[in-house]
Amino acid sequence: MSKKEIHKGGCLCGKARYETNGNPERSGVCHCRYCQLRTGSSFGISIYFKDEDVKVISGDLREYKYETESARDVTVRFCSDCGSSLFWQVGSFKGMTGVAGGSYDPPSFWYKIDREVFCRSGAPFVSTNIKEKHKTHPDYKPVNTENNVLKGSN
Ligand SMILES: [Zn+2]
Ligand SMILES: [Zn+2]
Protein backbone atom coordinates (compact mmCIF):
# COMPACT_ATOMS: atom_id res chain seq x y z
CA MET A 1 0.00 0.00 0.00
CA SER A 2 1.46 3.35 -0.97
CA LYS A 3 1.92 6.02 1.67
CA LYS A 4 -0.43 8.35 -0.20
CA GLU A 5 -3.43 6.08 -0.41
CA ILE A 6 -6.62 7.99 0.45
CA HIS A 7 -9.42 6.35 2.42
CA LYS A 8 -12.82 7.99 2.83
CA GLY A 9 -15.50 7.66 5.43
CA GLY A 10 -18.31 9.44 7.16
CA CYS A 11 -21.21 9.45 9.58
CA LEU A 12 -24.55 7.68 9.60
CA CYS A 13 -26.55 10.50 7.95
CA GLY A 14 -23.88 11.16 5.34
CA LYS A 15 -23.47 14.90 6.04
CA ALA A 16 -20.06 14.54 7.70
CA ARG A 17 -17.45 13.16 5.33
CA TYR A 18 -13.70 12.87 5.72
CA GLU A 19 -10.63 11.36 4.16
CA THR A 20 -7.38 10.09 5.61
CA ASN A 21 -4.03 10.01 3.89
CA GLY A 22 -1.79 6.96 4.00
CA ASN A 23 -1.39 4.30 6.62
CA PRO A 24 -2.17 4.91 10.30
CA GLU A 25 0.57 5.78 12.79
CA ARG A 26 -1.07 3.56 15.38
CA SER A 27 -4.24 1.52 15.67
CA GLY A 28 -6.05 -0.26 18.43
CA VAL A 29 -9.19 -1.90 19.62
CA CYS A 30 -10.19 -0.53 23.02
CA HIS A 31 -12.63 -2.10 25.46
CA CYS A 32 -12.58 0.76 28.00
CA ARG A 33 -15.81 2.13 29.44
CA TYR A 34 -15.32 5.46 27.67
CA CYS A 35 -15.28 3.72 24.30
CA GLN A 36 -18.26 1.60 25.30
CA LEU A 37 -20.29 4.65 26.31
CA ARG A 38 -19.17 6.68 23.29
CA THR A 39 -20.19 3.98 20.82
CA GLY A 40 -22.91 2.09 22.67
CA SER A 41 -21.05 -1.02 21.64
CA SER A 42 -18.54 -3.22 23.44
CA PHE A 43 -15.36 -1.69 22.02
CA GLY A 44 -13.99 1.24 20.06
CA ILE A 45 -11.61 1.10 17.11
CA SER A 46 -9.01 3.87 17.15
CA ILE A 47 -7.09 4.51 13.96
CA TYR A 48 -4.57 7.28 14.61
CA PHE A 49 -3.11 9.60 11.99
CA LYS A 50 -1.09 12.78 12.16
CA ASP A 51 -3.60 15.65 12.36
CA GLU A 52 -2.65 16.85 8.88
CA ASP A 53 -3.47 13.45 7.39
CA VAL A 54 -7.13 13.69 8.42
CA LYS A 55 -9.21 16.04 6.30
CA VAL A 56 -12.85 16.88 7.03
CA ILE A 57 -14.60 17.33 3.69
CA SER A 58 -18.10 18.24 4.88
CA GLY A 59 -20.43 18.25 7.84
CA ASP A 60 -21.08 20.15 11.02
CA LEU A 61 -19.08 18.57 13.82
CA ARG A 62 -19.65 19.23 17.49
CA GLU A 63 -17.18 18.55 20.27
CA TYR A 64 -17.45 16.77 23.57
CA LYS A 65 -14.54 16.96 26.02
CA TYR A 66 -13.87 14.76 29.01
CA GLU A 67 -11.02 13.80 31.29
CA THR A 68 -10.19 10.16 31.97
CA GLU A 69 -9.15 8.77 35.34
CA SER A 70 -5.58 8.97 34.01
CA ALA A 71 -6.12 12.76 33.71
CA ARG A 72 -5.98 12.62 29.93
CA ASP A 73 -8.07 15.22 28.16
CA VAL A 74 -10.06 13.74 25.34
CA THR A 75 -11.99 15.74 22.76
CA VAL A 76 -14.46 13.76 20.69
CA ARG A 77 -15.92 15.23 17.51
CA PHE A 78 -19.27 13.95 16.31
CA CYS A 79 -21.82 14.77 13.62
CA SER A 80 -24.30 17.32 14.99
CA ASP A 81 -27.08 15.80 12.88
CA CYS A 82 -26.87 12.06 13.53
CA GLY A 83 -24.44 11.84 16.47
CA SER A 84 -21.88 9.44 14.96
CA SER A 85 -18.56 10.05 16.69
CA LEU A 86 -15.86 10.23 14.04
CA PHE A 87 -12.69 11.70 15.56
CA TRP A 88 -10.92 12.29 18.84
CA GLN A 89 -7.78 13.85 20.15
CA VAL A 90 -6.04 12.84 23.34
CA GLY A 91 -4.06 15.56 25.16
CA SER A 92 -1.12 13.27 25.85
CA PHE A 93 -0.92 12.09 22.24
CA LYS A 94 -0.02 15.40 20.63
CA GLY A 95 -0.55 16.05 16.95
CA MET A 96 -2.55 12.87 16.42
CA THR A 97 -6.18 12.41 15.48
CA GLY A 98 -8.02 9.18 16.20
CA VAL A 99 -10.52 8.12 13.56
CA ALA A 100 -13.45 5.82 14.41
CA GLY A 101 -12.48 2.63 12.62
CA GLY A 102 -16.01 1.55 11.80
CA SER A 103 -16.81 4.79 9.95
CA TYR A 104 -14.74 4.09 6.84
CA ASP A 105 -16.57 3.40 3.60
CA PRO A 106 -16.51 -0.26 2.59
CA PRO A 107 -14.21 -2.09 2.56
CA SER A 108 -14.18 -0.46 6.00
CA PHE A 109 -11.56 -2.55 7.74
CA TRP A 110 -8.63 -1.94 5.38
CA TYR A 111 -6.10 -1.26 8.19
CA LYS A 112 -4.23 -3.55 10.53
CA ILE A 113 -4.82 -3.37 14.28
CA ASP A 114 -1.64 -3.17 16.40
CA ARG A 115 -3.06 -4.00 19.77
CA GLU A 116 -6.03 -4.49 21.99
CA VAL A 117 -6.32 -2.47 25.23
CA PHE A 118 -8.52 -2.41 28.34
CA CYS A 119 -9.39 -6.07 27.87
CA ARG A 120 -10.40 -6.08 31.55
CA SER A 121 -13.75 -4.51 30.67
CA GLY A 122 -14.28 -6.36 27.39
CA ALA A 123 -17.50 -8.22 26.68
CA PRO A 124 -17.11 -11.95 27.37
CA PHE A 125 -18.60 -12.83 23.97
CA VAL A 126 -16.00 -10.85 21.98
CA SER A 127 -12.72 -12.44 21.01
CA THR A 128 -10.25 -11.23 18.40
CA ASN A 129 -7.16 -12.56 16.64
CA ILE A 130 -5.10 -9.51 17.71
CA LYS A 131 -1.84 -10.77 19.23
CA GLU A 132 -0.87 -7.87 21.50
CA LYS A 133 -3.37 -7.67 24.34
CA HIS A 134 -3.29 -5.52 27.48
CA LYS A 135 -5.47 -5.69 30.56
CA THR A 136 -5.44 -1.89 30.65
CA HIS A 137 -2.98 0.19 28.62
CA PRO A 138 0.84 0.15 28.58
CA ASP A 139 0.83 3.79 29.83
CA TYR A 140 -2.07 3.38 32.26
CA LYS A 141 -1.53 5.47 35.40
CA PRO A 142 -4.83 6.35 37.03
CA VAL A 143 -4.67 9.49 39.15
CA ASN A 144 -8.36 10.14 39.68
CA THR A 145 -10.96 7.71 40.82
CA GLU A 146 -13.21 6.51 38.07
CA ASN A 147 -16.11 8.71 37.20
CA ASN A 148 -19.38 7.35 38.59
CA VAL A 149 -20.84 7.42 35.09
CA LEU A 150 -18.45 4.61 34.18
CA LYS A 151 -19.76 2.46 37.01
CA GLY A 152 -23.39 3.35 36.38
CA SER A 153 -23.85 4.40 39.99
CA ASN A 154 -24.93 8.02 39.85
ZN1 LIG B 1 -24.31 12.57 10.41
ZN1 LIG C 1 -11.23 3.18 25.03
JSON list of C-alpha atoms and ligand atoms in Angstrom, two decimals:
[
{"chain": "A", "resi": 1, "resn": "MET", "atom": "CA", "xyz": [0.00, 0.00, 0.00]},
{"chain": "A", "resi": 2, "resn": "SER", "atom": "CA", "xyz": [1.46, 3.35, -0.97]},
{"chain": "A", "resi": 3, "resn": "LYS", "atom": "CA", "xyz": [1.92, 6.02, 1.67]},
{"chain": "A", "resi": 4, "resn": "LYS", "atom": "CA", "xyz": [-0.43, 8.35, -0.20]},
{"chain": "A", "resi": 5, "resn": "GLU", "atom": "CA", "xyz": [-3.43, 6.08, -0.41]},
{"chain": "A", "resi": 6, "resn": "ILE", "atom": "CA", "xyz": [-6.62, 7.99, 0.45]},
{"chain": "A", "resi": 7, "resn": "HIS", "atom": "CA", "xyz": [-9.42, 6.35, 2.42]},
{"chain": "A", "resi": 8, "resn": "LYS", "atom": "CA", "xyz": [-12.82, 7.99, 2.83]},
{"chain": "A", "resi": 9, "resn": "GLY", "atom": "CA", "xyz": [-15.50, 7.66, 5.43]},
{"chain": "A", "resi": 10, "resn": "GLY", "atom": "CA", "xyz": [-18.31, 9.44, 7.16]},
{"chain": "A", "resi": 11, "resn": "CYS", "atom": "CA", "xyz": [-21.21, 9.45, 9.58]},
{"chain": "A", "resi": 12, "resn": "LEU", "atom": "CA", "xyz": [-24.55, 7.68, 9.60]},
{"chain": "A", "resi": 13, "resn": "CYS", "atom": "CA", "xyz": [-26.55, 10.50, 7.95]},
{"chain": "A", "resi": 14, "resn": "GLY", "atom": "CA", "xyz": [-23.88, 11.16, 5.34]},
{"chain": "A", "resi": 15, "resn": "LYS", "atom": "CA", "xyz": [-23.47, 14.90, 6.04]},
{"chain": "A", "resi": 16, "resn": "ALA", "atom": "CA", "xyz": [-20.06, 14.54, 7.70]},
{"chain": "A", "resi": 17, "resn": "ARG", "atom": "CA", "xyz": [-17.45, 13.16, 5.33]},
{"chain": "A", "resi": 18, "resn": "TYR", "atom": "CA", "xyz": [-13.70, 12.87, 5.72]},
{"chain": "A", "resi": 19, "resn": "GLU", "atom": "CA", "xyz": [-10.63, 11.36, 4.16]},
{"chain": "A", "resi": 20, "resn": "THR", "atom": "CA", "xyz": [-7.38, 10.09, 5.61]},
{"chain": "A", "resi": 21, "resn": "ASN", "atom": "CA", "xyz": [-4.03, 10.01, 3.89]},
{"chain": "A", "resi": 22, "resn": "GLY", "atom": "CA", "xyz": [-1.79, 6.96, 4.00]},
{"chain": "A", "resi": 23, "resn": "ASN", "atom": "CA", "xyz": [-1.39, 4.30, 6.62]},
{"chain": "A", "resi": 24, "resn": "PRO", "atom": "CA", "xyz": [-2.17, 4.91, 10.30]},
{"chain": "A", "resi": 25, "resn": "GLU", "atom": "CA", "xyz": [0.57, 5.78, 12.79]},
{"chain": "A", "resi": 26, "resn": "ARG", "atom": "CA", "xyz": [-1.07, 3.56, 15.38]},
{"chain": "A", "resi": 27, "resn": "SER", "atom": "CA", "xyz": [-4.24, 1.52, 15.67]},
{"chain": "A", "resi": 28, "resn": "GLY", "atom": "CA", "xyz": [-6.05, -0.26, 18.43]},
{"chain": "A", "resi": 29, "resn": "VAL", "atom": "CA", "xyz": [-9.19, -1.90, 19.62]},
{"chain": "A", "resi": 30, "resn": "CYS", "atom": "CA", "xyz": [-10.19, -0.53, 23.02]},
{"chain": "A", "resi": 31, "resn": "HIS", "atom": "CA", "xyz": [-12.63, -2.10, 25.46]},
{"chain": "A", "resi": 32, "resn": "CYS", "atom": "CA", "xyz": [-12.58, 0.76, 28.00]},
{"chain": "A", "resi": 33, "resn": "ARG", "atom": "CA", "xyz": [-15.81, 2.13, 29.44]},
{"chain": "A", "resi": 34, "resn": "TYR", "atom": "CA", "xyz": [-15.32, 5.46, 27.67]},
{"chain": "A", "resi": 35, "resn": "CYS", "atom": "CA", "xyz": [-15.28, 3.72, 24.30]},
{"chain": "A", "resi": 36, "resn": "GLN", "atom": "CA", "xyz": [-18.26, 1.60, 25.30]},
{"chain": "A", "resi": 37, "resn": "LEU", "atom": "CA", "xyz": [-20.29, 4.65, 26.31]},
{"chain": "A", "resi": 38, "resn": "ARG", "atom": "CA", "xyz": [-19.17, 6.68, 23.29]},
{"chain": "A", "resi": 39, "resn": "THR", "atom": "CA", "xyz": [-20.19, 3.98, 20.82]},
{"chain": "A", "resi": 40, "resn": "GLY", "atom": "CA", "xyz": [-22.91, 2.09, 22.67]},
{"chain": "A", "resi": 41, "resn": "SER", "atom": "CA", "xyz": [-21.05, -1.02, 21.64]},
{"chain": "A", "resi": 42, "resn": "SER", "atom": "CA", "xyz": [-18.54, -3.22, 23.44]},
{"chain": "A", "resi": 43, "resn": "PHE", "atom": "CA", "xyz": [-15.36, -1.69, 22.02]},
{"chain": "A", "resi": 44, "resn": "GLY", "atom": "CA", "xyz": [-13.99, 1.24, 20.06]},
{"chain": "A", "resi": 45, "resn": "ILE", "atom": "CA", "xyz": [-11.61, 1.10, 17.11]},
{"chain": "A", "resi": 46, "resn": "SER", "atom": "CA", "xyz": [-9.01, 3.87, 17.15]},
{"chain": "A", "resi": 47, "resn": "ILE", "atom": "CA", "xyz": [-7.09, 4.51, 13.96]},
{"chain": "A", "resi": 48, "resn": "TYR", "atom": "CA", "xyz": [-4.57, 7.28, 14.61]},
{"chain": "A", "resi": 49, "resn": "PHE", "atom": "CA", "xyz": [-3.11, 9.60, 11.99]},
{"chain": "A", "resi": 50, "resn": "LYS", "atom": "CA", "xyz": [-1.09, 12.78, 12.16]},
{"chain": "A", "resi": 51, "resn": "ASP", "atom": "CA", "xyz": [-3.60, 15.65, 12.36]},
{"chain": "A", "resi": 52, "resn": "GLU", "atom": "CA", "xyz": [-2.65, 16.85, 8.88]},
{"chain": "A", "resi": 53, "resn": "ASP", "atom": "CA", "xyz": [-3.47, 13.45, 7.39]},
{"chain": "A", "resi": 54, "resn": "VAL", "atom": "CA", "xyz": [-7.13, 13.69, 8.42]},
{"chain": "A", "resi": 55, "resn": "LYS", "atom": "CA", "xyz": [-9.21, 16.04, 6.30]},
{"chain": "A", "resi": 56, "resn": "VAL", "atom": "CA", "xyz": [-12.85, 16.88, 7.03]},
{"chain": "A", "resi": 57, "resn": "ILE", "atom": "CA", "xyz": [-14.60, 17.33, 3.69]},
{"chain": "A", "resi": 58, "resn": "SER", "atom": "CA", "xyz": [-18.10, 18.24, 4.88]},
{"chain": "A", "resi": 59, "resn": "GLY", "atom": "CA", "xyz": [-20.43, 18.25, 7.84]},
{"chain": "A", "resi": 60, "resn": "ASP", "atom": "CA", "xyz": [-21.08, 20.15, 11.02]},
{"chain": "A", "resi": 61, "resn": "LEU", "atom": "CA", "xyz": [-19.08, 18.57, 13.82]},
{"chain": "A", "resi": 62, "resn": "ARG", "atom": "CA", "xyz": [-19.65, 19.23, 17.49]},
{"chain": "A", "resi": 63, "resn": "GLU", "atom": "CA", "xyz": [-17.18, 18.55, 20.27]},
{"chain": "A", "resi": 64, "resn": "TYR", "atom": "CA", "xyz": [-17.45, 16.77, 23.57]},
{"chain": "A", "resi": 65, "resn": "LYS", "atom": "CA", "xyz": [-14.54, 16.96, 26.02]},
{"chain": "A", "resi": 66, "resn": "TYR", "atom": "CA", "xyz": [-13.87, 14.76, 29.01]},
{"chain": "A", "resi": 67, "resn": "GLU", "atom": "CA", "xyz": [-11.02, 13.80, 31.29]},
{"chain": "A", "resi": 68, "resn": "THR", "atom": "CA", "xyz": [-10.19, 10.16, 31.97]},
{"chain": "A", "resi": 69, "resn": "GLU", "atom": "CA", "xyz": [-9.15, 8.77, 35.34]},
{"chain": "A", "resi": 70, "resn": "SER", "atom": "CA", "xyz": [-5.58, 8.97, 34.01]},
{"chain": "A", "resi": 71, "resn": "ALA", "atom": "CA", "xyz": [-6.12, 12.76, 33.71]},
{"chain": "A", "resi": 72, "resn": "ARG", "atom": "CA", "xyz": [-5.98, 12.62, 29.93]},
{"chain": "A", "resi": 73, "resn": "ASP", "atom": "CA", "xyz": [-8.07, 15.22, 28.16]},
{"chain": "A", "resi": 74, "resn": "VAL", "atom": "CA", "xyz": [-10.06, 13.74, 25.34]},
{"chain": "A", "resi": 75, "resn": "THR", "atom": "CA", "xyz": [-11.99, 15.74, 22.76]},
{"chain": "A", "resi": 76, "resn": "VAL", "atom": "CA", "xyz": [-14.46, 13.76, 20.69]},
{"chain": "A", "resi": 77, "resn": "ARG", "atom": "CA", "xyz": [-15.92, 15.23, 17.51]},
{"chain": "A", "resi": 78, "resn": "PHE", "atom": "CA", "xyz": [-19.27, 13.95, 16.31]},
{"chain": "A", "resi": 79, "resn": "CYS", "atom": "CA", "xyz": [-21.82, 14.77, 13.62]},
{"chain": "A", "resi": 80, "resn": "SER", "atom": "CA", "xyz": [-24.30, 17.32, 14.99]},
{"chain": "A", "resi": 81, "resn": "ASP", "atom": "CA", "xyz": [-27.08, 15.80, 12.88]},
{"chain": "A", "resi": 82, "resn": "CYS", "atom": "CA", "xyz": [-26.87, 12.06, 13.53]},
{"chain": "A", "resi": 83, "resn": "GLY", "atom": "CA", "xyz": [-24.44, 11.84, 16.47]},
{"chain": "A", "resi": 84, "resn": "SER", "atom": "CA", "xyz": [-21.88, 9.44, 14.96]},
{"chain": "A", "resi": 85, "resn": "SER", "atom": "CA", "xyz": [-18.56, 10.05, 16.69]},
{"chain": "A", "resi": 86, "resn": "LEU", "atom": "CA", "xyz": [-15.86, 10.23, 14.04]},
{"chain": "A", "resi": 87, "resn": "PHE", "atom": "CA", "xyz": [-12.69, 11.70, 15.56]},
{"chain": "A", "resi": 88, "resn": "TRP", "atom": "CA", "xyz": [-10.92, 12.29, 18.84]},
{"chain": "A", "resi": 89, "resn": "GLN", "atom": "CA", "xyz": [-7.78, 13.85, 20.15]},
{"chain": "A", "resi": 90, "resn": "VAL", "atom": "CA", "xyz": [-6.04, 12.84, 23.34]},
{"chain": "A", "resi": 91, "resn": "GLY", "atom": "CA", "xyz": [-4.06, 15.56, 25.16]},
{"chain": "A", "resi": 92, "resn": "SER", "atom": "CA", "xyz": [-1.12, 13.27, 25.85]},
{"chain": "A", "resi": 93, "resn": "PHE", "atom": "CA", "xyz": [-0.92, 12.09, 22.24]},
{"chain": "A", "resi": 94, "resn": "LYS", "atom": "CA", "xyz": [-0.02, 15.40, 20.63]},
{"chain": "A", "resi": 95, "resn": "GLY", "atom": "CA", "xyz": [-0.55, 16.05, 16.95]},
{"chain": "A", "resi": 96, "resn": "MET", "atom": "CA", "xyz": [-2.55, 12.87, 16.42]},
{"chain": "A", "resi": 97, "resn": "THR", "atom": "CA", "xyz": [-6.18, 12.41, 15.48]},
{"chain": "A", "resi": 98, "resn": "GLY", "atom": "CA", "xyz": [-8.02, 9.18, 16.20]},
{"chain": "A", "resi": 99, "resn": "VAL", "atom": "CA", "xyz": [-10.52, 8.12, 13.56]},
{"chain": "A", "resi": 100, "resn": "ALA", "atom": "CA", "xyz": [-13.45, 5.82, 14.41]},
{"chain": "A", "resi": 101, "resn": "GLY", "atom": "CA", "xyz": [-12.48, 2.63, 12.62]},
{"chain": "A", "resi": 102, "resn": "GLY", "atom": "CA", "xyz": [-16.01, 1.55, 11.80]},
{"chain": "A", "resi": 103, "resn": "SER", "atom": "CA", "xyz": [-16.81, 4.79, 9.95]},
{"chain": "A", "resi": 104, "resn": "TYR", "atom": "CA", "xyz": [-14.74, 4.09, 6.84]},
{"chain": "A", "resi": 105, "resn": "ASP", "atom": "CA", "xyz": [-16.57, 3.40, 3.60]},
{"chain": "A", "resi": 106, "resn": "PRO", "atom": "CA", "xyz": [-16.51, -0.26, 2.59]},
{"chain": "A", "resi": 107, "resn": "PRO", "atom": "CA", "xyz": [-14.21, -2.09, 2.56]},
{"chain": "A", "resi": 108, "resn": "SER", "atom": "CA", "xyz": [-14.18, -0.46, 6.00]},
{"chain": "A", "resi": 109, "resn": "PHE", "atom": "CA", "xyz": [-11.56, -2.55, 7.74]},
{"chain": "A", "resi": 110, "resn": "TRP", "atom": "CA", "xyz": [-8.63, -1.94, 5.38]},
{"chain": "A", "resi": 111, "resn": "TYR", "atom": "CA", "xyz": [-6.10, -1.26, 8.19]},
{"chain": "A", "resi": 112, "resn": "LYS", "atom": "CA", "xyz": [-4.23, -3.55, 10.53]},
{"chain": "A", "resi": 113, "resn": "ILE", "atom": "CA", "xyz": [-4.82, -3.37, 14.28]},
{"chain": "A", "resi": 114, "resn": "ASP", "atom": "CA", "xyz": [-1.64, -3.17, 16.40]},
{"chain": "A", "resi": 115, "resn": "ARG", "atom": "CA", "xyz": [-3.06, -4.00, 19.77]},
{"chain": "A", "resi": 116, "resn": "GLU", "atom": "CA", "xyz": [-6.03, -4.49, 21.99]},
{"chain": "A", "resi": 117, "resn": "VAL", "atom": "CA", "xyz": [-6.32, -2.47, 25.23]},
{"chain": "A", "resi": 118, "resn": "PHE", "atom": "CA", "xyz": [-8.52, -2.41, 28.34]},
{"chain": "A", "resi": 119, "resn": "CYS", "atom": "CA", "xyz": [-9.39, -6.07, 27.87]},
{"chain": "A", "resi": 120, "resn": "ARG", "atom": "CA", "xyz": [-10.40, -6.08, 31.55]},
{"chain": "A", "resi": 121, "resn": "SER", "atom": "CA", "xyz": [-13.75, -4.51, 30.67]},
{"chain": "A", "resi": 122, "resn": "GLY", "atom": "CA", "xyz": [-14.28, -6.36, 27.39]},
{"chain": "A", "resi": 123, "resn": "ALA", "atom": "CA", "xyz": [-17.50, -8.22, 26.68]},
{"chain": "A", "resi": 124, "resn": "PRO", "atom": "CA", "xyz": [-17.11, -11.95, 27.37]},
{"chain": "A", "resi": 125, "resn": "PHE", "atom": "CA", "xyz": [-18.60, -12.83, 23.97]},
{"chain": "A", "resi": 126, "resn": "VAL", "atom": "CA", "xyz": [-16.00, -10.85, 21.98]},
{"chain": "A", "resi": 127, "resn": "SER", "atom": "CA", "xyz": [-12.72, -12.44, 21.01]},
{"chain": "A", "resi": 128, "resn": "THR", "atom": "CA", "xyz": [-10.25, -11.23, 18.40]},
{"chain": "A", "resi": 129, "resn": "ASN", "atom": "CA", "xyz": [-7.16, -12.56, 16.64]},
{"chain": "A", "resi": 130, "resn": "ILE", "atom": "CA", "xyz": [-5.10, -9.51, 17.71]},
{"chain": "A", "resi": 131, "resn": "LYS", "atom": "CA", "xyz": [-1.84, -10.77, 19.23]},
{"chain": "A", "resi": 132, "resn": "GLU", "atom": "CA", "xyz": [-0.87, -7.87, 21.50]},
{"chain": "A", "resi": 133, "resn": "LYS", "atom": "CA", "xyz": [-3.37, -7.67, 24.34]},
{"chain": "A", "resi": 134, "resn": "HIS", "atom": "CA", "xyz": [-3.29, -5.52, 27.48]},
{"chain": "A", "resi": 135, "resn": "LYS", "atom": "CA", "xyz": [-5.47, -5.69, 30.56]},
{"chain": "A", "resi": 136, "resn": "THR", "atom": "CA", "xyz": [-5.44, -1.89, 30.65]},
{"chain": "A", "resi": 137, "resn": "HIS", "atom": "CA", "xyz": [-2.98, 0.19, 28.62]},
{"chain": "A", "resi": 138, "resn": "PRO", "atom": "CA", "xyz": [0.84, 0.15, 28.58]},
{"chain": "A", "resi": 139, "resn": "ASP", "atom": "CA", "xyz": [0.83, 3.79, 29.83]},
{"chain": "A", "resi": 140, "resn": "TYR", "atom": "CA", "xyz": [-2.07, 3.38, 32.26]},
{"chain": "A", "resi": 141, "resn": "LYS", "atom": "CA", "xyz": [-1.53, 5.47, 35.40]},
{"chain": "A", "resi": 142, "resn": "PRO", "atom": "CA", "xyz": [-4.83, 6.35, 37.03]},
{"chain": "A", "resi": 143, "resn": "VAL", "atom": "CA", "xyz": [-4.67, 9.49, 39.15]},
{"chain": "A", "resi": 144, "resn": "ASN", "atom": "CA", "xyz": [-8.36, 10.14, 39.68]},
{"chain": "A", "resi": 145, "resn": "THR", "atom": "CA", "xyz": [-10.96, 7.71, 40.82]},
{"chain": "A", "resi": 146, "resn": "GLU", "atom": "CA", "xyz": [-13.21, 6.51, 38.07]},
{"chain": "A", "resi": 147, "resn": "ASN", "atom": "CA", "xyz": [-16.11, 8.71, 37.20]},
{"chain": "A", "resi": 148, "resn": "ASN", "atom": "CA", "xyz": [-19.38, 7.35, 38.59]},
{"chain": "A", "resi": 149, "resn": "VAL", "atom": "CA", "xyz": [-20.84, 7.42, 35.09]},
{"chain": "A", "resi": 150, "resn": "LEU", "atom": "CA", "xyz": [-18.45, 4.61, 34.18]},
{"chain": "A", "resi": 151, "resn": "LYS", "atom": "CA", "xyz": [-19.76, 2.46, 37.01]},
{"chain": "A", "resi": 152, "resn": "GLY", "atom": "CA", "xyz": [-23.39, 3.35, 36.38]},
{"chain": "A", "resi": 153, "resn": "SER", "atom": "CA", "xyz": [-23.85, 4.40, 39.99]},
{"chain": "A", "resi": 154, "resn": "ASN", "atom": "CA", "xyz": [-24.93, 8.02, 39.85]},
{"chain": "B", "resi": 1, "resn": "ZN", "atom": "ZN", "xyz": [-24.31, 12.57, 10.41]},
{"chain": "B", "resi": 2, "resn": "ZN", "atom": "ZN", "xyz": [-11.23, 3.18, 25.03]}
]
